[in-house]
PDB file of C-alpha atoms and ligand atoms in Angstrom:
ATOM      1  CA  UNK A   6     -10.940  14.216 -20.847  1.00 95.00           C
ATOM      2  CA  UNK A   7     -12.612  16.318 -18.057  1.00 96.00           C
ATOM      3  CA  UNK A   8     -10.598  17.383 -15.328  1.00 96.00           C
ATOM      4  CA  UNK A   9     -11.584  19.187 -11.902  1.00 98.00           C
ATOM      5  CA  UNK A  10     -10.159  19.447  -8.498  1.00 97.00           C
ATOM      6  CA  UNK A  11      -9.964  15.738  -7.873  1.00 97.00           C
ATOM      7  CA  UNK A  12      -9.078  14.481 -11.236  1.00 97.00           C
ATOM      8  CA  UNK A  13      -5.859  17.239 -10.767  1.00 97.00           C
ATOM      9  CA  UNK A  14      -4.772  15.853  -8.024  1.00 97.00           C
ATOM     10  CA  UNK A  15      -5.348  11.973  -8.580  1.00 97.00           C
ATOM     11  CA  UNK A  16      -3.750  12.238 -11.674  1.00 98.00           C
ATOM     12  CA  UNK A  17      -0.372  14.819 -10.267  1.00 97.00           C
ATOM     13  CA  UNK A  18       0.038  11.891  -7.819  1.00 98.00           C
ATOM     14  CA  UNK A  19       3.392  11.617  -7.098  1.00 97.00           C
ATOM     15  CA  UNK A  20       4.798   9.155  -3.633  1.00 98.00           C
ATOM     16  CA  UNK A  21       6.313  11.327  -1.424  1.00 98.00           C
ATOM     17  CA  UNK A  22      10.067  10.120   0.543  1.00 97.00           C
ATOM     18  CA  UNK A  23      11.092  13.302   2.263  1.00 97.00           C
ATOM     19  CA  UNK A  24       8.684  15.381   4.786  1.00 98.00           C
ATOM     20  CA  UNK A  25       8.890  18.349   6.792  1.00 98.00           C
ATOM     21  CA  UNK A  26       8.992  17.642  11.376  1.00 97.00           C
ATOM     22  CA  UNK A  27       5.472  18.665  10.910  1.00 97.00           C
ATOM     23  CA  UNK A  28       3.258  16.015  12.929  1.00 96.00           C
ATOM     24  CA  UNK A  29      -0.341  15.702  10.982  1.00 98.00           C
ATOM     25  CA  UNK A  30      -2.951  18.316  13.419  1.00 98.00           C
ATOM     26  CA  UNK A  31      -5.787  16.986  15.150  1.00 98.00           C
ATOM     27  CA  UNK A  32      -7.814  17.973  12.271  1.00 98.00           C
ATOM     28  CA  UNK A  33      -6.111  16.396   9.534  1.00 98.00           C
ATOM     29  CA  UNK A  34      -5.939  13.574  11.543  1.00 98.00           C
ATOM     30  CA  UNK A  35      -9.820  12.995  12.156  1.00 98.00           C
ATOM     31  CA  UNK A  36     -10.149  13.874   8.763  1.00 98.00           C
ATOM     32  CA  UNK A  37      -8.343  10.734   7.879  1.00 98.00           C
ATOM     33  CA  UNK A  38      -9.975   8.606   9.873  1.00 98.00           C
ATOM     34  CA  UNK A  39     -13.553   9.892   9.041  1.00 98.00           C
ATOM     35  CA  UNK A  40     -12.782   9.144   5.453  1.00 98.00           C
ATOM     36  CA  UNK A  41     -11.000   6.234   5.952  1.00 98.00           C
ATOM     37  CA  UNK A  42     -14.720   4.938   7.752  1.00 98.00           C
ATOM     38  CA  UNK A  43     -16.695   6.218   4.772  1.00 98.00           C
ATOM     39  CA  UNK A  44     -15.328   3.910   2.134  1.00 98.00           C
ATOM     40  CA  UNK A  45     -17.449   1.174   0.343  1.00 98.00           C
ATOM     41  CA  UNK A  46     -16.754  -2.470   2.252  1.00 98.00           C
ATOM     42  CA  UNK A  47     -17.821  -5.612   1.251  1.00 98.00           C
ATOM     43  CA  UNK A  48     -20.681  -6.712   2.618  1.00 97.00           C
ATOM     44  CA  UNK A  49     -21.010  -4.099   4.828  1.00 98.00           C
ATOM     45  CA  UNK A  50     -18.655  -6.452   7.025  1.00 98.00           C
ATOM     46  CA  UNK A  51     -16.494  -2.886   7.744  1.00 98.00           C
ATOM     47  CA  UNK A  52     -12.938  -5.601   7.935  1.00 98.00           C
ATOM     48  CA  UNK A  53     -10.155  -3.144   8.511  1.00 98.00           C
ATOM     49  CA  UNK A  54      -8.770  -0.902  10.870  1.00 98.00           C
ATOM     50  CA  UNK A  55      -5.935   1.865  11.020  1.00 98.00           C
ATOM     51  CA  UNK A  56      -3.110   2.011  13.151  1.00 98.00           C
ATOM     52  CA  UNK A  57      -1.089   5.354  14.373  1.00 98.00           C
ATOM     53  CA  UNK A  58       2.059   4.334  15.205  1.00 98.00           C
ATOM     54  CA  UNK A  59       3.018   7.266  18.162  1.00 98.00           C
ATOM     55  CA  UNK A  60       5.771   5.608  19.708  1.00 98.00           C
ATOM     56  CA  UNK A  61       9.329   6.436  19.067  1.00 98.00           C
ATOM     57  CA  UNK A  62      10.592   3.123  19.887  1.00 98.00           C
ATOM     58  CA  UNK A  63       7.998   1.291  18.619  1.00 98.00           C
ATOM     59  CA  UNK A  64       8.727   3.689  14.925  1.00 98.00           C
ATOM     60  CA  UNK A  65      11.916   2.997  15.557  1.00 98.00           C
ATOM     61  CA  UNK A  66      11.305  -0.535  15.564  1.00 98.00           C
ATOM     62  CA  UNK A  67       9.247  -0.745  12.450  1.00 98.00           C
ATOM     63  CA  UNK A  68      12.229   1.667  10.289  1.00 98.00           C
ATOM     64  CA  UNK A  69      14.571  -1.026  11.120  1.00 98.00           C
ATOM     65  CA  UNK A  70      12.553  -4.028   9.867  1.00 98.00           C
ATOM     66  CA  UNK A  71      11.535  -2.084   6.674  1.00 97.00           C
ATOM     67  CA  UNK A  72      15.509  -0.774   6.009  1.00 96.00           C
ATOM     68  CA  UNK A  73      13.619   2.288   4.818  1.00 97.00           C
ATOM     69  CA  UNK A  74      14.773   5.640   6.614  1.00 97.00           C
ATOM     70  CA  UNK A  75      11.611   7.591   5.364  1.00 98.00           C
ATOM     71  CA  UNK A  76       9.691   4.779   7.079  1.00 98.00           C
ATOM     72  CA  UNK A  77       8.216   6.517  10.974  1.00 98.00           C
ATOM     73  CA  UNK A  78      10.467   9.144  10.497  1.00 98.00           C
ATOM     74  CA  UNK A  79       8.888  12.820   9.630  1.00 98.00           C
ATOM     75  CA  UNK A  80       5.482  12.878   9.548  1.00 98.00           C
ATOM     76  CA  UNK A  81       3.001  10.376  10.397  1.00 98.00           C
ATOM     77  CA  UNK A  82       3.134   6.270  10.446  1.00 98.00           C
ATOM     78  CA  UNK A  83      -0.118   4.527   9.652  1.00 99.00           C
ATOM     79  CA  UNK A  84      -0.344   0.661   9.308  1.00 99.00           C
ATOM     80  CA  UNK A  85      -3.759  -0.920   7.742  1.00 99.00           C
ATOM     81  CA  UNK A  86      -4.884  -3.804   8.991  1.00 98.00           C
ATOM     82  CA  UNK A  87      -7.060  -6.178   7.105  1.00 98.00           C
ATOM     83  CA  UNK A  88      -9.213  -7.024  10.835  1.00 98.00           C
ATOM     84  CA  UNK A  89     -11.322  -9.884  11.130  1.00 98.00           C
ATOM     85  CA  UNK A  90     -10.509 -10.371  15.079  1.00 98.00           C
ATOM     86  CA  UNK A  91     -13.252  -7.432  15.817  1.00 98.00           C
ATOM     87  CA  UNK A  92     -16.025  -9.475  13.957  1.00 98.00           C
ATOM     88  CA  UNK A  93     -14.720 -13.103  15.010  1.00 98.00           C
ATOM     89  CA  UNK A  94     -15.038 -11.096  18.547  1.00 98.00           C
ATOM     90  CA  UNK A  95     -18.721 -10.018  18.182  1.00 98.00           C
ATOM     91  CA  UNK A  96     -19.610 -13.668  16.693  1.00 98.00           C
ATOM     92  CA  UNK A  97     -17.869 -15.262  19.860  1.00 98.00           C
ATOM     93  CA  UNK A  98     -18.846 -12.894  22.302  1.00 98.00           C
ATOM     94  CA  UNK A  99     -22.435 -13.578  21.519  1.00 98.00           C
ATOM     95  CA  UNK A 100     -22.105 -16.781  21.350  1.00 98.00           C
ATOM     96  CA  UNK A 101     -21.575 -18.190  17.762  1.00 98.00           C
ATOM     97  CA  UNK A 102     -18.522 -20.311  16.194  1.00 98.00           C
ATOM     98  CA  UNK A 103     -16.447 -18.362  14.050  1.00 98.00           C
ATOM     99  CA  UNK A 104     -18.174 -19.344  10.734  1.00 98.00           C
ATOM    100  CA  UNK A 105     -16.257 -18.744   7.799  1.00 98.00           C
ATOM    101  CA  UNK A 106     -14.409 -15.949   9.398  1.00 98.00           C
ATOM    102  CA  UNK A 107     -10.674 -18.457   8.689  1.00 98.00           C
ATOM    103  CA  UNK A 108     -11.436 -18.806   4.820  1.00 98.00           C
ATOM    104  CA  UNK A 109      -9.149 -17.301   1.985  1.00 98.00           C
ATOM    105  CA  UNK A 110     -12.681 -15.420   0.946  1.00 98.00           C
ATOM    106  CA  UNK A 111     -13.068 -13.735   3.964  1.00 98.00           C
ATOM    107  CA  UNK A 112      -9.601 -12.718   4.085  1.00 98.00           C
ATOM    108  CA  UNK A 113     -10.079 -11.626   0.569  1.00 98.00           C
ATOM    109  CA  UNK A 114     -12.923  -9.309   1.188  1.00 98.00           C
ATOM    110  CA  UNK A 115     -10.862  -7.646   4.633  1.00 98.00           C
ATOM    111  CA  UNK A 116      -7.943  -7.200   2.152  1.00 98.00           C
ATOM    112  CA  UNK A 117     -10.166  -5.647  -0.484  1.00 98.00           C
ATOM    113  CA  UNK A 118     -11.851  -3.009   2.398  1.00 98.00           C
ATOM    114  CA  UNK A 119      -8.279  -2.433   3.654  1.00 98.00           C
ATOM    115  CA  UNK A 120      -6.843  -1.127   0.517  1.00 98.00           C
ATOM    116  CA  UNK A 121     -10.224   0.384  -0.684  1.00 98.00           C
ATOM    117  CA  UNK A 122      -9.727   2.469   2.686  1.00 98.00           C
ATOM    118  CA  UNK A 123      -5.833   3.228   1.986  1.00 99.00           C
ATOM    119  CA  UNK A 124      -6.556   4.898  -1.276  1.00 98.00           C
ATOM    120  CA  UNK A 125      -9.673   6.867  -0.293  1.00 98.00           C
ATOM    121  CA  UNK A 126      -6.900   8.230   2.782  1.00 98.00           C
ATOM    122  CA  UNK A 127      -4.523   8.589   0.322  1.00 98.00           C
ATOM    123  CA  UNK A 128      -6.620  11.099  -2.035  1.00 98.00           C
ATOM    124  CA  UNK A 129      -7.898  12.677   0.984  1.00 98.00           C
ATOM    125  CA  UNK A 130      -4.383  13.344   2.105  1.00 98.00           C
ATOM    126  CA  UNK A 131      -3.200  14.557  -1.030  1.00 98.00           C
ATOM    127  CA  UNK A 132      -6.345  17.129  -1.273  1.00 98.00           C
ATOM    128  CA  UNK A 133      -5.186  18.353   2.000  1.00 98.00           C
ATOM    129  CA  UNK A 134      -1.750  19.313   0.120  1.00 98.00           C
ATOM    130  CA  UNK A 135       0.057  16.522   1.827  1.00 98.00           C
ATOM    131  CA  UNK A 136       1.765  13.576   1.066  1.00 98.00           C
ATOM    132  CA  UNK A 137       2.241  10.068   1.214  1.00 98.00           C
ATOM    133  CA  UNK A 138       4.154   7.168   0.047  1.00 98.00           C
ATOM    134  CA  UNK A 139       2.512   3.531   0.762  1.00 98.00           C
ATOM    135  CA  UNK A 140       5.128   1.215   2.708  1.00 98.00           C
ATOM    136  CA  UNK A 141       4.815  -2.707   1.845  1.00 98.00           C
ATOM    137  CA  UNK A 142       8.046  -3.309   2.793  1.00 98.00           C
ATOM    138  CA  UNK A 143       6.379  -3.559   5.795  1.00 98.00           C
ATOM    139  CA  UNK A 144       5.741  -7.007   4.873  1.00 97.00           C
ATOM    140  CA  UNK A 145       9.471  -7.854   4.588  1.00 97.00           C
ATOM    141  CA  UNK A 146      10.047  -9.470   7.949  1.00 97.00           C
ATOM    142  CA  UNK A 147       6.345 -10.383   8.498  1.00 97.00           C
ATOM    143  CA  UNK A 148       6.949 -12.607  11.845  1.00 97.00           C
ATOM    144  CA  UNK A 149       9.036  -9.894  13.560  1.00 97.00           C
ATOM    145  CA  UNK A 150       6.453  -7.492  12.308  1.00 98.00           C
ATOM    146  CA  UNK A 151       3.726  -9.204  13.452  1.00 96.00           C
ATOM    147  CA  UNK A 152       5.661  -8.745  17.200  1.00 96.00           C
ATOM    148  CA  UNK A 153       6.623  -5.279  16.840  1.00 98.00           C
ATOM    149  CA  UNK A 154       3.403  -4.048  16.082  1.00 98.00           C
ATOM    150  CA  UNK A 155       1.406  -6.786  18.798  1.00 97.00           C
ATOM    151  CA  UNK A 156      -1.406  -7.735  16.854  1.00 97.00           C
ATOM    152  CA  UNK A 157      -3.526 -10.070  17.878  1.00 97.00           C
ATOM    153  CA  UNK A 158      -4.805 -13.653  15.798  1.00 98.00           C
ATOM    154  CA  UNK A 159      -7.284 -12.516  12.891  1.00 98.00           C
ATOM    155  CA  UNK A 160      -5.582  -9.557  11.921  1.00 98.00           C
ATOM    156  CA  UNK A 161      -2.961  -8.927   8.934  1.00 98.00           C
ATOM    157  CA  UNK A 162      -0.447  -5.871   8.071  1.00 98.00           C
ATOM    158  CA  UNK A 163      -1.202  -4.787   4.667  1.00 98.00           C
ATOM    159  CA  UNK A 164       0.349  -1.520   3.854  1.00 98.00           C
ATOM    160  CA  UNK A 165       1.972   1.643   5.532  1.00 98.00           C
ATOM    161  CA  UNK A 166       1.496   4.785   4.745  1.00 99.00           C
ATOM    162  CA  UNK A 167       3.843   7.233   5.947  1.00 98.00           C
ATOM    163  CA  UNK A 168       2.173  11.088   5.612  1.00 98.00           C
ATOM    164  CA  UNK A 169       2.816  14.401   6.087  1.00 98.00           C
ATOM    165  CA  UNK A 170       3.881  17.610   4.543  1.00 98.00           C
ATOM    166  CA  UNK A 171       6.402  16.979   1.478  1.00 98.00           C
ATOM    167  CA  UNK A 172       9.803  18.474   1.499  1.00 98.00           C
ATOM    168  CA  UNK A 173      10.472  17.569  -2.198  1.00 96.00           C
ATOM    169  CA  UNK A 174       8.476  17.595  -5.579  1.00 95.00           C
ATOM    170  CA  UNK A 175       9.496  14.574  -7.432  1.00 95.00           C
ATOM    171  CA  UNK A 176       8.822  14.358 -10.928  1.00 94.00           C
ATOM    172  CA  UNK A 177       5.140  12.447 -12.263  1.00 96.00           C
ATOM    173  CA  UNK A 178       6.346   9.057 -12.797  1.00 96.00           C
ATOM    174  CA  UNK A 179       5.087   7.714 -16.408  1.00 97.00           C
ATOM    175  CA  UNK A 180       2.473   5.017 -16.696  1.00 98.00           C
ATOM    176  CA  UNK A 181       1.826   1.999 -19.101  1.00 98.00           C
ATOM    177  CA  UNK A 182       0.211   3.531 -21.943  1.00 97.00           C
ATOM    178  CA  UNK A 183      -3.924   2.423 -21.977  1.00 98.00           C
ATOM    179  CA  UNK A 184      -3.256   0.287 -24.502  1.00 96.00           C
ATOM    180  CA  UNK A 185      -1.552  -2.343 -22.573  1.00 97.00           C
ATOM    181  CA  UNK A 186      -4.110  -1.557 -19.443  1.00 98.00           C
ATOM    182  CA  UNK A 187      -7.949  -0.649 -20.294  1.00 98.00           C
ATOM    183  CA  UNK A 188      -9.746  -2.831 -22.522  1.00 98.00           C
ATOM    184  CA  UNK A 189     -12.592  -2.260 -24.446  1.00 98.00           C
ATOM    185  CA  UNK A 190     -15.169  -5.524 -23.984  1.00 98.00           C
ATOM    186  CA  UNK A 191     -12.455  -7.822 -24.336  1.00 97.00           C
ATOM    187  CA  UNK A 192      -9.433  -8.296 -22.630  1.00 98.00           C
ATOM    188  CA  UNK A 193      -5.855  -8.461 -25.682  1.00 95.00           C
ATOM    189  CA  UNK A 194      -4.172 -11.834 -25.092  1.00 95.00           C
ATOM    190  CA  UNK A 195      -2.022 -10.933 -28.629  1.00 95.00           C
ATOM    191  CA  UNK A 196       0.555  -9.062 -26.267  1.00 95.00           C
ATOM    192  CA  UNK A 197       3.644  -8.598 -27.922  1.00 96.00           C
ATOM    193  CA  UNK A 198       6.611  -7.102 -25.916  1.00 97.00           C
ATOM    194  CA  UNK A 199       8.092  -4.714 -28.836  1.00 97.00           C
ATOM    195  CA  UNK A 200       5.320  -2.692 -28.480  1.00 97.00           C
ATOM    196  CA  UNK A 201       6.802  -1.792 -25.139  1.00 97.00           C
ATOM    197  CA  UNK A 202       9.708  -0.610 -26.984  1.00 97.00           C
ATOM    198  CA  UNK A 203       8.275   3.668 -26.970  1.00 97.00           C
ATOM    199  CA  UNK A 204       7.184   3.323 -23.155  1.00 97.00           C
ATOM    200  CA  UNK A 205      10.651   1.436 -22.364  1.00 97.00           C
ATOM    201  CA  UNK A 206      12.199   5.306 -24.087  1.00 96.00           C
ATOM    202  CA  UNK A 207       9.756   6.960 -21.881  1.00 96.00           C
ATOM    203  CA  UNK A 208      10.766   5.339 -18.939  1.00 96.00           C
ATOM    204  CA  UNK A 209      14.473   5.926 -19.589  1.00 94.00           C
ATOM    205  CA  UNK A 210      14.047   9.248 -19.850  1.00 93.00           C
ATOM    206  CA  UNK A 211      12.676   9.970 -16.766  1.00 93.00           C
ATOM    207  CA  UNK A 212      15.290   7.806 -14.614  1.00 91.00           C
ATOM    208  CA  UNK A 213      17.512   9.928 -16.269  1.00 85.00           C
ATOM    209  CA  UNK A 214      16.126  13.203 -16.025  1.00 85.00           C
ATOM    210  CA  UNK A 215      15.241  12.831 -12.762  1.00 83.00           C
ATOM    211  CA  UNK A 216      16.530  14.735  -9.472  1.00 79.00           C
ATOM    212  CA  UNK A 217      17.542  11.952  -7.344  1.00 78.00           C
ATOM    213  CA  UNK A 218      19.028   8.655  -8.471  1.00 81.00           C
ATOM    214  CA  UNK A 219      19.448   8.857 -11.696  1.00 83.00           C
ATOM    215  CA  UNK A 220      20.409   5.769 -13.432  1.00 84.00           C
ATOM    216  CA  UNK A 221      19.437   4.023 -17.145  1.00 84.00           C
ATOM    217  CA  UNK A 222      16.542   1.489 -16.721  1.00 89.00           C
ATOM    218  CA  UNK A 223      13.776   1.046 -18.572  1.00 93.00           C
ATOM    219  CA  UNK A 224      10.121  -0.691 -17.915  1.00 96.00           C
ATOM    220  CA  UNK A 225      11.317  -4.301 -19.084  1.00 96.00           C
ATOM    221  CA  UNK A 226      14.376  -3.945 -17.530  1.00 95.00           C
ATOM    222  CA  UNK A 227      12.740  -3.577 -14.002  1.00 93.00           C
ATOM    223  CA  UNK A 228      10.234  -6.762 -15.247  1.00 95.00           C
ATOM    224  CA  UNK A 229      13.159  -9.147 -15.988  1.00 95.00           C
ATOM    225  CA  UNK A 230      15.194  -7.962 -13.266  1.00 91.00           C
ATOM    226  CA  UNK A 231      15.544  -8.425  -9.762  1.00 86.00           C
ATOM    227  CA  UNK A 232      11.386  -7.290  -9.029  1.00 87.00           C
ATOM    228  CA  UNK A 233      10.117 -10.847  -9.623  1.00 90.00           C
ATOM    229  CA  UNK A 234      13.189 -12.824  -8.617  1.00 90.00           C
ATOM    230  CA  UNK A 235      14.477 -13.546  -5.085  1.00 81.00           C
ATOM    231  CA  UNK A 236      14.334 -11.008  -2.534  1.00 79.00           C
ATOM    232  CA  UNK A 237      16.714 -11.279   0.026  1.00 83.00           C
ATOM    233  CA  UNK A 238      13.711 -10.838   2.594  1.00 92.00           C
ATOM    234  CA  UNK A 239      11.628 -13.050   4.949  1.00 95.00           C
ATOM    235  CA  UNK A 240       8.409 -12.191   1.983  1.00 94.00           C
ATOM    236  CA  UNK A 241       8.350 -15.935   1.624  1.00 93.00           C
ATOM    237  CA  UNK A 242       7.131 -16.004   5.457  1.00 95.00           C
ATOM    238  CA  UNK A 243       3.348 -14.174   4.239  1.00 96.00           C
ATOM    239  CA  UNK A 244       1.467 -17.443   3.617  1.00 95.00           C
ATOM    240  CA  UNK A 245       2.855 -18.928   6.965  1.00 96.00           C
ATOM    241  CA  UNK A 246       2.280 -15.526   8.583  1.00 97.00           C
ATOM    242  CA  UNK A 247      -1.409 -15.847   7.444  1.00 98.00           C
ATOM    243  CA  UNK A 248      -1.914 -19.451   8.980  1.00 97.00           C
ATOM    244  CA  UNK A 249      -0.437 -18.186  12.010  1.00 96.00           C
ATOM    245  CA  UNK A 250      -2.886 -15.443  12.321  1.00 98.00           C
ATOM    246  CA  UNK A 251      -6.206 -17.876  11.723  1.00 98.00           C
ATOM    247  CA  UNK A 252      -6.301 -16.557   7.925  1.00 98.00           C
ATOM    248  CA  UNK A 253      -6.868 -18.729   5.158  1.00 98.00           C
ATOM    249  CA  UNK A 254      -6.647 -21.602   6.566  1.00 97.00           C
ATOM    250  CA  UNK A 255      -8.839 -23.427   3.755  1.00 95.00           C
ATOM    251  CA  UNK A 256      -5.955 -22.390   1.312  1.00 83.00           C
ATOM    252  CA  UNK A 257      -3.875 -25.474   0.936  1.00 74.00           C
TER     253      UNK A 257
HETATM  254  C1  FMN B   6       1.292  -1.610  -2.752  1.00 81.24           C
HETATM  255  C2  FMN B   6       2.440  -0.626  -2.815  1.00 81.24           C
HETATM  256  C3  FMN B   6       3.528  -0.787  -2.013  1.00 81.24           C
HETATM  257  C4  FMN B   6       4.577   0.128  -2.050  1.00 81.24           C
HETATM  258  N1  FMN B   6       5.613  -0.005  -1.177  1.00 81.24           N
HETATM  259  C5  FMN B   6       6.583   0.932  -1.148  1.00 81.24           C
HETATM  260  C6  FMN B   6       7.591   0.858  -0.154  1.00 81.24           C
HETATM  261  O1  FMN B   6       7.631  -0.036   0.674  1.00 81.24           O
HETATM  262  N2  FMN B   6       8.525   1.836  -0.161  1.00 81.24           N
HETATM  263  C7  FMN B   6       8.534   2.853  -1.054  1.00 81.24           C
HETATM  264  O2  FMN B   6       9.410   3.704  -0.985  1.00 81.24           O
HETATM  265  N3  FMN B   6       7.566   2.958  -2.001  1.00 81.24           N
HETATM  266  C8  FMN B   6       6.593   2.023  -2.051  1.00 81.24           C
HETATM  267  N4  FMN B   6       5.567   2.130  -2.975  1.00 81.24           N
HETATM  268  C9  FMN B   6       5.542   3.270  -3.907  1.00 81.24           C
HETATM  269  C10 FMN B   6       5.872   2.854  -5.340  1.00 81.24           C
HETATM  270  O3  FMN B   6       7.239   2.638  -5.462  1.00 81.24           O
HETATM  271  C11 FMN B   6       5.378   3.970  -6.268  1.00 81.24           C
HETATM  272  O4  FMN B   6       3.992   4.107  -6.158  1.00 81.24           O
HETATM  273  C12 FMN B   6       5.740   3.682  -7.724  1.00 81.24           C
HETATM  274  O5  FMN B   6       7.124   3.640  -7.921  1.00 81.24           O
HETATM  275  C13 FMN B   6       5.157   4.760  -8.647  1.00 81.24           C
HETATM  276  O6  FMN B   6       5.617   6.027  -8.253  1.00 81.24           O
HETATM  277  P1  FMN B   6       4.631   7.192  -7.825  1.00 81.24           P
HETATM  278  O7  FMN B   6       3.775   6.689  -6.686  1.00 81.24           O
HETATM  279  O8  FMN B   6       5.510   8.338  -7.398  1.00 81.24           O
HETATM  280  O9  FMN B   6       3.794   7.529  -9.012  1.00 81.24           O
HETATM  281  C14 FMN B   6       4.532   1.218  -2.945  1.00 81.24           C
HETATM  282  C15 FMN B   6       3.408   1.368  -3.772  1.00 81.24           C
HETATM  283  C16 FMN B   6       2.377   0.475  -3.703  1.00 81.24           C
HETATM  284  C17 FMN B   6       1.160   0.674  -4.566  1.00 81.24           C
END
């Protein structure tokens, strides 16, 4: 295993909930931005774009539709935005139809730039001894999301990221071993559950070890739990949220 500065850091990841009133500085901020610009995108289509939120009431707005306090609080409140309005713009604007700028692939590809982008900020921000935690419960009222952050057609709210400088040190949360997640030139259908049984102990541990609340769960717990069963949120709304926006409109 080698290990240098960004191998530390990537693999001491921890999300950060609580931040110091310390707004990010003009240099950290461009910082962000320049990196967030310098990431691989498909096709060299370049399908996303960043949003600062700067408004208190607009923050405000946002906290209340994600029921997260952390959420445009301290610190600073990006959204990314998979974008395809800028290049349905440039094809209309000089004179073309918009192609296949409404298909699920498309959206697909601005999705995959979007998050490609989030992570490379999200490294950069933790190399600059700050922190992060990635927000997609901003996606749990998606309409009234869609208003509060006035967005035009073609674009789509994928993640948050609230940053800034941490006011707590939460413990490393522990992983699926390899095992279950890398495969060697062949992907392991012969799954068997059991074997979850050591990482389930593991998991326990840490819930209750940890600083803030503590409780007894366990991996499979969380997996046959609440996670993948209703949500008492407006999620359901993302595929009609999408069609409203001109995005993936092949998708039937
Ligand atoms: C796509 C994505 C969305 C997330 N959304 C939220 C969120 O809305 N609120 C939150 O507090 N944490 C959110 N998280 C953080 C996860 O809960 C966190 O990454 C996970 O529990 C592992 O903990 P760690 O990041 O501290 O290692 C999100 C993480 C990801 C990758």
């Amino acid at each position: 295993m080698i290990n240098n500065f960004t191998i530390d850091k990537i693999l001491n990841h921890r999300s950060i909930r609580k931040f110091k009133n310390q707004p990010l500085s003009k240099d950290q901020l461009t910082t962000i931005y320049t990196v967030a610009q310098h990431t691989p995108t498909s096709m060299f289509m370049q399908n996303f774009s960043i949003l600062h939120i700067t408004d208190q009431d607009q923050k405000a707005k946002i906290r209340k539709l994600a029921g997260q306090k952390y959420v445009g609080a301290e610190g600073d409140l990006f959204i990314f935005l998979a974008d395809l309005y800028r290049n349905q713009q440039i094809r209309e604007q000089l004179g073309v139809d918009d192609g296949r700028v409404h298909t699920t692939d498309i959206f697909l590809q601005a999705m995959e730039d979007t998050l490609l982008a989030f992570q490379n900020v999200a490294n950069a921000v933790e190399s600059m001894d700050l922190g992060y935690v990635p927000l997609g419960v901003i996606n749990d009222h998606p309409m009234q999301m869609l208003e509060a952050l006035d967005l035009p057609k073609l674009v789509f709210p994928v993640l948050g990221m609230q940053v800034g400088t941490p006011d707590q040190h939460p413990q490393l949360k522990p992983r699926l071993p390899l095992e279950f997640t890398c495969f060697e030139g062949k992907y392991n259908k012969d799954f068997d559950v059991k074997e979850l049984r050591n990482y389930d102990k593991v998991v326990t541990t840490y819930y209750d070890l940890r600083d803030s609340n503590r409780r007894i769960d366990s991996f499979t717990k969380q997996i046959t739990g609440a996670k993948l069963e209703n949500h008492e949120t407006d999620r359901d709304q993302i595929p009609m949220v999408l069609q409203k926006q001109g995005l993936c409109l092949d998708w039937k």
